[in-house]
């Protein structure tokens, strides 16, 4: 069934239960308010700005927006772009779009004006909904994109080139529109990370969204009593599809606008969160704050926190070892996925497989996986030596790259999605991510997989983060360079890191050490194209490590 029916069900069965909470620690408010700004408690100046919404009001707001869109000519298979930071309005707007039979088109909040224009044109967006953080960027292109589409503004002080969302939805009907939607109807267009130029548009049907909800609940066992803390941006499939576990169970979710360790622990404590999805940098920051004594976990109510899971990038086993030392009762899971596979869960470790930490795991609920060599031959799960490309198959595979049949044909073959990720099996048949196919470094004829080196260097107690990239070299073709971000207050030398890496095989040892910050995008992935651009033009001389 279409995922909109879950919202309708929750609005009937759990009408007055809290569905969503928005927390913004950057704004100190004396009031605790609902969507309609009703005061619910005595003033508390130490509380962050907090809004909440029930399932019935959530559904009502989605209906109002759907009816507004229909009144402005939106029909089945039209497209509505969403350019918002995480906020209480985000998900009702998303579901309002789906209820019309139109496609929701979430946009990355980091896009500049040119990228916004490119994406709304590529996806044939009819209406763009945007928030106050994007006034300047949208204004730059308003004359161009506003000629053929409407611009709706969500926030106070609506700019002159847009229409006021709040005013319009207030005057729209709250009755659910009578639009028939099936599992096979198109539902959403998401965009790839754009690491090889402008992003590609990824088309998904309603059945893919529904499958992601079932996958999330099957993997993490959400019940009505669970409270999910959502920190990553909702434009990304990862955040939204993990939240679908709350949708399918009718549980509460908290949208936290902040990633500081104290903000995370405060949110878990005050909102009684039981499930938290973190990215590696946030987990690392939280561990450091607790290990260094900057925060004391006994100052927070954390007993209800049962599950911490991580996705979006490989997870160093050493990080989870440290985590379990501090939180021995926590369940842990790793989730692998792509926007092309409707987000996380096509491969997952499983909470019962903590002894295989470091692996991305086994095929997820309803998914098939295989690893193939360069000729497309399947590598047996019993072969723990060879590396190949990971392929996945299941109800969550994208329909296509929208308006890009060539890229679609390269990625989807006989129903299998070729992920571009290099992987191998261990002796127990668990899948280990080796690296992105395009990130493999070929040095003197040897294939070097940066993730393996990064995982090793992360064991160094002075290292906060690390990225390994290939740099051009006249003799070897490429050499590996490690960009290392040290923990605050720590110092290290190049020789010290080189000596630490002596445990690695000679060909895997980084030839160049660079001490600098490691940039990551909003979903926690290392921005390696940026690092290659930053350091690739340097006339670097390969540093020969001592044997």
Short mmCIF file of C-alpha atoms in Angstrom, two decimals, residues 30-271:
data_model
loop_
_atom_site.label_atom_id
_atom_site.label_comp_id
_atom_site.label_asym_id
_atom_site.label_seq_id
_atom_site.Cartn_x
_atom_site.Cartn_y
_atom_site.Cartn_z
CA UNK A 30 10.76 30.55 27.50
CA UNK A 31 7.88 28.61 26.04
CA UNK A 32 7.22 25.04 25.01
CA UNK A 33 4.85 25.27 22.06
CA UNK A 34 2.89 23.19 19.61
CA UNK A 35 2.52 23.95 15.95
CA UNK A 36 -0.27 26.35 16.89
CA UNK A 37 1.91 28.01 19.54
CA UNK A 38 -0.09 26.87 22.56
CA UNK A 39 1.89 27.02 25.80
CA UNK A 40 2.22 23.61 27.41
CA UNK A 41 4.43 24.28 30.41
CA UNK A 42 5.82 26.94 32.68
CA UNK A 43 8.57 29.16 31.19
CA UNK A 44 12.00 27.53 31.34
CA UNK A 45 14.79 29.69 29.88
CA UNK A 46 17.18 26.71 29.85
CA UNK A 47 15.01 24.74 27.43
CA UNK A 48 15.80 24.86 23.71
CA UNK A 49 13.18 26.07 21.29
CA UNK A 50 10.71 23.22 21.07
CA UNK A 51 7.65 22.58 18.93
CA UNK A 52 5.58 19.45 18.69
CA UNK A 53 2.80 18.10 16.53
CA UNK A 54 0.31 15.25 16.99
CA UNK A 55 -0.47 12.63 14.37
CA UNK A 56 -3.87 14.19 13.69
CA UNK A 57 -2.42 17.66 13.14
CA UNK A 58 0.39 16.17 11.05
CA UNK A 59 -2.20 14.59 8.76
CA UNK A 60 -4.33 17.74 8.76
CA UNK A 61 -1.35 19.86 7.64
CA UNK A 62 -0.49 17.36 4.92
CA UNK A 63 -4.09 17.49 3.68
CA UNK A 64 -4.12 21.28 3.68
CA UNK A 65 -0.96 21.44 1.62
CA UNK A 66 -2.23 18.76 -0.76
CA UNK A 67 -5.44 20.70 -1.36
CA UNK A 68 -3.45 23.92 -1.84
CA UNK A 69 -1.33 22.22 -4.49
CA UNK A 70 -4.40 20.84 -6.25
CA UNK A 71 -5.99 24.29 -6.25
CA UNK A 72 -2.88 25.60 -7.99
CA UNK A 73 -3.06 23.02 -10.74
CA UNK A 74 -0.81 20.27 -9.37
CA UNK A 75 -1.88 16.84 -10.57
CA UNK A 76 -0.60 13.28 -10.68
CA UNK A 77 3.04 12.97 -11.84
CA UNK A 78 3.78 16.68 -11.43
CA UNK A 79 6.80 17.52 -9.28
CA UNK A 80 7.18 19.65 -6.16
CA UNK A 81 10.65 20.62 -4.96
CA UNK A 82 11.38 20.89 -1.21
CA UNK A 83 14.29 23.09 -0.14
CA UNK A 84 14.07 23.29 3.64
CA UNK A 85 16.27 22.77 6.65
CA UNK A 86 14.92 20.17 9.09
CA UNK A 87 11.81 21.63 10.70
CA UNK A 88 8.33 20.65 11.82
CA UNK A 89 6.90 21.67 8.44
CA UNK A 90 9.17 19.37 6.39
CA UNK A 91 7.39 16.03 6.64
CA UNK A 92 3.78 17.36 6.41
CA UNK A 93 4.83 19.16 3.22
CA UNK A 94 6.42 15.95 1.88
CA UNK A 95 3.28 13.92 2.60
CA UNK A 96 1.06 16.67 1.24
CA UNK A 97 2.86 16.31 -2.08
CA UNK A 98 2.47 12.52 -2.06
CA UNK A 99 -1.26 12.77 -1.33
CA UNK A 100 -1.81 14.65 -4.60
CA UNK A 101 -0.19 11.89 -6.63
CA UNK A 102 2.63 14.29 -7.49
CA UNK A 103 6.30 13.52 -6.88
CA UNK A 104 8.22 14.99 -3.95
CA UNK A 105 11.65 16.29 -4.98
CA UNK A 106 13.83 17.00 -1.90
CA UNK A 107 16.86 19.22 -2.53
CA UNK A 108 20.20 19.28 -0.74
CA UNK A 109 20.39 22.34 1.52
CA UNK A 110 24.04 22.80 0.52
CA UNK A 111 23.21 23.44 -3.13
CA UNK A 112 24.25 26.82 -4.45
CA UNK A 113 21.97 28.82 -6.74
CA UNK A 114 23.27 27.18 -9.93
CA UNK A 115 22.77 23.68 -8.52
CA UNK A 116 19.24 24.53 -7.38
CA UNK A 117 18.42 25.79 -10.86
CA UNK A 118 19.98 22.71 -12.46
CA UNK A 119 18.04 20.28 -10.24
CA UNK A 120 14.62 21.93 -10.56
CA UNK A 121 15.09 21.99 -14.34
CA UNK A 122 16.31 18.39 -14.53
CA UNK A 123 13.43 17.10 -12.39
CA UNK A 124 10.79 19.22 -14.18
CA UNK A 125 9.74 20.78 -10.88
CA UNK A 126 6.42 22.66 -11.08
CA UNK A 127 6.53 24.28 -7.62
CA UNK A 128 9.51 24.97 -5.38
CA UNK A 129 8.92 25.21 -1.62
CA UNK A 130 11.78 26.90 0.22
CA UNK A 131 12.66 28.26 3.67
CA UNK A 132 14.29 31.42 5.05
CA UNK A 133 17.82 30.04 4.85
CA UNK A 134 17.54 29.98 1.06
CA UNK A 135 16.07 33.41 0.27
CA UNK A 136 19.34 34.72 -1.13
CA UNK A 137 20.04 31.69 -3.30
CA UNK A 138 16.51 31.47 -4.68
CA UNK A 139 16.39 35.22 -5.30
CA UNK A 140 19.49 34.90 -7.52
CA UNK A 141 17.61 32.60 -9.87
CA UNK A 142 14.00 33.67 -9.23
CA UNK A 143 13.69 35.47 -12.56
CA UNK A 144 14.72 32.31 -14.40
CA UNK A 145 13.05 29.51 -12.46
CA UNK A 146 10.00 31.63 -11.56
CA UNK A 147 8.99 32.05 -15.21
CA UNK A 148 7.66 28.51 -15.46
CA UNK A 149 7.02 27.49 -11.86
CA UNK A 150 5.55 28.76 -8.60
CA UNK A 151 7.66 29.63 -5.56
CA UNK A 152 6.21 28.98 -2.09
CA UNK A 153 7.97 30.40 0.98
CA UNK A 154 7.83 28.72 4.42
CA UNK A 155 8.61 31.18 7.20
CA UNK A 156 8.07 34.73 8.39
CA UNK A 157 8.45 37.84 6.23
CA UNK A 158 7.73 36.31 2.83
CA UNK A 159 9.95 37.80 0.08
CA UNK A 160 8.24 39.63 -2.76
CA UNK A 161 9.20 37.04 -5.40
CA UNK A 162 7.37 34.19 -3.61
CA UNK A 163 3.96 33.29 -2.16
CA UNK A 164 3.32 32.82 1.56
CA UNK A 165 2.92 29.13 2.44
CA UNK A 166 1.55 29.78 5.94
CA UNK A 167 -1.16 32.10 4.70
CA UNK A 168 -2.20 29.79 1.88
CA UNK A 169 -2.39 26.52 3.87
CA UNK A 170 -4.42 28.23 6.60
CA UNK A 171 -7.15 28.83 4.02
CA UNK A 172 -7.03 25.34 2.49
CA UNK A 173 -9.26 22.38 3.31
CA UNK A 174 -8.07 19.86 5.90
CA UNK A 175 -10.03 17.01 4.28
CA UNK A 176 -7.93 14.32 2.61
CA UNK A 177 -8.00 14.72 -1.18
CA UNK A 178 -9.68 11.91 -3.09
CA UNK A 179 -6.70 10.92 -5.22
CA UNK A 180 -6.16 7.24 -5.94
CA UNK A 181 -2.51 6.25 -5.47
CA UNK A 182 -1.09 2.78 -6.13
CA UNK A 183 2.16 1.07 -5.22
CA UNK A 184 3.30 1.34 -8.82
CA UNK A 185 2.83 5.10 -9.05
CA UNK A 186 5.88 7.33 -9.08
CA UNK A 187 6.47 8.90 -5.66
CA UNK A 188 9.73 10.84 -5.40
CA UNK A 189 12.89 12.02 -7.09
CA UNK A 190 16.03 12.11 -4.99
CA UNK A 191 19.42 13.35 -6.10
CA UNK A 192 22.75 11.56 -6.01
CA UNK A 193 25.62 13.06 -4.05
CA UNK A 194 27.01 14.63 -7.21
CA UNK A 195 30.60 13.54 -6.56
CA UNK A 196 31.32 13.31 -10.28
CA UNK A 197 29.76 16.60 -11.36
CA UNK A 198 26.16 17.73 -11.12
CA UNK A 199 23.91 15.21 -9.34
CA UNK A 200 21.72 12.65 -11.08
CA UNK A 201 17.94 12.49 -10.45
CA UNK A 202 16.80 9.17 -8.95
CA UNK A 203 13.19 8.09 -9.54
CA UNK A 204 11.35 5.88 -7.02
CA UNK A 205 7.84 4.43 -6.85
CA UNK A 206 5.54 4.30 -3.83
CA UNK A 207 6.28 0.61 -3.25
CA UNK A 208 9.96 1.47 -2.70
CA UNK A 209 9.08 3.94 0.05
CA UNK A 210 6.79 1.41 1.70
CA UNK A 211 9.43 -1.28 1.50
CA UNK A 212 11.95 0.97 3.25
CA UNK A 213 9.52 1.35 6.17
CA UNK A 214 9.14 -2.42 6.45
CA UNK A 215 12.91 -2.89 6.25
CA UNK A 216 13.53 -0.38 9.04
CA UNK A 217 11.04 -2.01 11.39
CA UNK A 218 12.25 -5.51 10.54
CA UNK A 219 15.84 -4.57 11.34
CA UNK A 220 15.32 -2.47 14.47
CA UNK A 221 12.02 -3.67 15.90
CA UNK A 222 10.37 -0.28 16.41
CA UNK A 223 7.29 -0.28 18.60
CA UNK A 224 4.83 2.44 19.51
CA UNK A 225 6.89 3.13 22.64
CA UNK A 226 10.14 3.82 20.80
CA UNK A 227 11.30 7.42 20.33
CA UNK A 228 13.63 8.05 17.39
CA UNK A 229 16.17 10.87 17.42
CA UNK A 230 16.65 12.17 13.88
CA UNK A 231 19.64 14.46 13.32
CA UNK A 232 20.66 14.15 9.63
CA UNK A 233 18.91 16.24 6.95
CA UNK A 234 15.51 15.01 5.82
CA UNK A 235 16.27 15.68 2.15
CA UNK A 236 18.48 12.59 2.31
CA UNK A 237 17.00 9.11 2.01
CA UNK A 238 18.96 7.92 5.05
CA UNK A 239 17.29 10.20 7.59
CA UNK A 240 13.80 9.92 6.14
CA UNK A 241 13.81 6.16 5.64
CA UNK A 242 15.04 5.56 9.19
CA UNK A 243 12.18 7.82 10.36
CA UNK A 244 9.82 5.56 8.42
CA UNK A 245 10.32 3.11 11.30
CA UNK A 246 8.51 5.63 13.51
CA UNK A 247 5.82 6.12 10.89
CA UNK A 248 5.05 2.42 10.55
CA UNK A 249 4.98 1.91 14.34
CA UNK A 250 3.19 5.16 15.23
CA UNK A 251 6.04 6.23 17.51
CA UNK A 252 7.38 9.68 18.29
CA UNK A 253 10.39 11.17 16.51
CA UNK A 254 12.55 14.13 17.49
CA UNK A 255 14.12 16.40 14.87
CA UNK A 256 17.25 17.79 16.48
CA UNK A 257 18.78 20.86 14.85
CA UNK A 258 22.28 20.42 16.22
CA UNK A 259 25.10 17.88 16.36
CA UNK A 260 27.07 18.88 19.46
CA UNK A 261 27.54 16.00 21.92
CA UNK A 262 25.75 17.87 24.72
CA UNK A 263 22.81 18.62 22.39
CA UNK A 264 22.49 14.94 21.47
CA UNK A 265 22.64 13.74 25.08
CA UNK A 266 20.22 16.46 26.20
CA UNK A 267 17.74 15.43 23.50
CA UNK A 268 18.02 11.73 24.36
CA UNK A 269 17.55 12.56 28.04
CA UNK A 270 14.69 15.08 27.90
CA UNK A 271 12.70 13.40 25.11
#
